[in-house]
Coordinates of C-alpha atoms in Angstrom, one line a residue:
X73 CA 12.6 116.8 22.3
X74 CA 11.6 119.4 25.0
X75 CA 8.4 119.4 26.9
X76 CA 7.0 122.5 25.1
X77 CA 7.3 120.7 21.8
X78 CA 5.8 117.5 23.2
X79 CA 2.8 119.5 24.5
X80 CA 2.3 121.2 21.2
X81 CA 2.5 117.9 19.3
X82 CA -0.2 116.4 21.5
X83 CA -2.6 119.1 20.3
X84 CA -2.0 118.5 16.5
X85 CA -4.4 116.5 14.4
X86 CA -4.1 112.9 15.6
X87 CA -3.1 111.7 12.1
X88 CA 0.2 113.7 12.2
X89 CA 1.3 113.5 15.8
X90 CA 3.6 110.5 15.5
X91 CA 5.0 111.7 12.2
X92 CA 5.8 115.2 13.6
X93 CA 7.4 113.5 16.7
X94 CA 9.6 111.4 14.4
X95 CA 10.5 114.5 12.3
X96 CA 11.5 116.6 15.3
X97 CA 13.6 113.7 16.7
X98 CA 15.3 113.3 13.3
X99 CA 16.0 117.0 13.2
X100 CA 17.4 117.0 16.7
X101 CA 19.6 114.0 15.8
X102 CA 20.9 115.8 12.7
X103 CA 21.7 118.9 14.7
X104 CA 24.8 117.8 16.6
X105 CA 25.8 121.2 17.9
X106 CA 24.1 123.7 20.2
X107 CA 20.7 123.9 18.5
X108 CA 17.6 121.8 18.9
X109 CA 14.1 122.2 17.4
X110 CA 11.1 123.6 19.2
X111 CA 7.6 123.8 17.9
X112 CA 6.5 127.4 18.6
X113 CA 3.0 127.0 17.1
X114 CA 0.9 124.0 16.2
X115 CA -2.9 123.9 16.4
X116 CA -4.3 127.4 16.3
X117 CA -7.9 128.2 17.1
X118 CA -10.1 130.2 14.8
X119 CA -10.1 133.0 17.5
X120 CA -6.3 133.0 17.7
X121 CA -6.2 133.1 13.9
X122 CA -8.5 136.1 13.8
X123 CA -6.3 137.9 16.3
X124 CA -3.2 137.3 14.2
X125 CA -5.0 138.4 11.1
X126 CA -5.9 141.7 12.8
X127 CA -2.3 142.6 13.3
X128 CA -1.3 145.2 10.7
X129 CA -4.9 145.7 9.8
X130 CA -7.1 146.7 12.8
X131 CA -4.3 146.2 15.4
X132 CA -0.9 147.9 15.2
X133 CA 2.1 146.1 13.9
X134 CA 3.4 144.5 10.7
X135 CA 1.1 141.9 9.0
X136 CA 2.0 138.4 10.2
X137 CA -0.5 136.4 8.1
X138 CA -2.8 136.6 5.1
X139 CA -5.0 133.8 6.4
X140 CA -8.3 134.6 8.1
X141 CA -9.9 132.2 10.6
X142 CA -10.4 128.8 8.9
X143 CA -7.9 129.7 6.1
X144 CA -4.8 128.5 7.9
X145 CA -3.7 124.8 8.0
X146 CA -2.8 125.6 11.6
X147 CA -6.5 125.8 12.3
X148 CA -6.8 122.0 11.6
X149 CA -3.7 120.9 13.4
X150 CA -1.8 120.1 10.2
X151 CA 0.9 122.7 10.4
X152 CA 3.8 123.7 12.7
X153 CA 6.0 126.7 13.1
X154 CA 9.5 126.1 14.6
X155 CA 12.5 127.8 16.0
X156 CA 15.8 126.6 17.1
X157 CA 16.6 126.5 20.8
X158 CA 20.3 127.3 21.4
X159 CA 22.0 125.8 24.4
X160 CA 18.6 124.8 25.7
X161 CA 17.5 128.4 26.4
X162 CA 17.6 130.9 23.6
X163 CA 15.1 130.9 20.8
X164 CA 16.6 131.6 17.3
X165 CA 15.0 132.0 13.9
X166 CA 18.4 132.4 12.3
X167 CA 18.2 130.5 9.0
X168 CA 21.9 130.5 7.9
X169 CA 23.7 129.7 11.1
X170 CA 25.6 126.4 11.2
X171 CA 25.7 125.7 14.9
X172 CA 27.1 122.2 14.4
X173 CA 29.7 123.2 11.9
X174 CA 28.8 120.6 9.3
X175 CA 28.8 123.1 6.4
X176 CA 24.9 123.1 6.2
X177 CA 22.8 125.6 8.0
X178 CA 20.9 124.0 10.9
X179 CA 17.6 125.5 9.6
X180 CA 18.1 124.0 6.1
X181 CA 18.9 120.6 7.7
X182 CA 15.4 120.7 9.2
X183 CA 13.8 122.0 6.0
X184 CA 15.3 118.9 4.2
X185 CA 14.0 116.5 6.8
X186 CA 10.5 118.0 6.8
X187 CA 10.5 117.8 2.9
X188 CA 11.7 114.2 3.0
X189 CA 8.5 113.4 5.0
X190 CA 6.2 115.2 2.6
X191 CA 5.8 118.6 4.4
X192 CA 5.8 121.9 2.6
X193 CA 8.0 124.8 3.8
X194 CA 6.6 128.3 3.9
X195 CA 10.1 129.5 2.8
X196 CA 9.3 128.2 -0.6
X197 CA 6.2 130.3 -1.1
X198 CA 6.3 132.8 -3.9
X199 CA 4.8 135.6 -1.8
X200 CA 4.6 136.2 2.0
X201 CA 7.4 133.8 2.8
X202 CA 6.9 132.2 6.2
X203 CA 10.3 130.7 7.1
X204 CA 9.3 129.0 10.4
X205 CA 6.2 127.3 8.8
X206 CA 5.8 123.7 7.7
X207 CA 2.5 122.1 6.7
X208 CA 1.4 118.6 5.7
X209 CA 1.3 118.3 2.0
X210 CA -2.0 117.5 0.4
X211 CA -4.4 119.5 2.5
X212 CA -6.2 122.7 1.4
X213 CA -8.1 124.8 3.8
X214 CA -11.1 125.3 1.3
X215 CA -11.7 121.5 1.6
X216 CA -10.9 121.2 5.3
X217 CA -13.3 124.0 6.4
X218 CA -16.2 121.9 4.9
X219 CA -15.3 118.6 6.5
X220 CA -17.1 117.1 9.4
X221 CA -15.4 117.1 12.8
X222 CA -15.0 114.2 15.2
X223 CA -15.9 114.3 18.9
X224 CA -12.6 116.0 19.7
X225 CA -13.1 118.8 17.2
X226 CA -10.6 117.5 14.6
X227 CA -11.7 117.2 10.9
X228 CA -12.3 113.6 9.7
X229 CA -9.6 113.1 7.1

């Protein structure tokens, strides 16, 4: 697991940090070729969410999210986005490439591992598919936004 991923895990909600670390290590162990997993996004502030929501609306570009501030599971540290790092340097969001030649795409190997641990994949959403996105099953932003926060700013689950 690379340092970028470790740093991003350290900012996730404390209740999922160890689990996400185990999932990433399991993905990396399954990917025996040139690819390893990197978390590209974990905890996202409400301000960062607002800026993303503006893209394709009040800022130029193609829409990247339908979630306003507070409506993303990222805002609570309970979601991650990933990419594959090829040969330790090149980011890839290629979902069909089989870098380790085991007849299963490396991306799908990770999808299966996240699912085994009870995480939902944005690639399964009916609309606005989000292939890099995984979120902890059982949490809904409408409930999270109403919860009290601890001294570090994380919702009390």
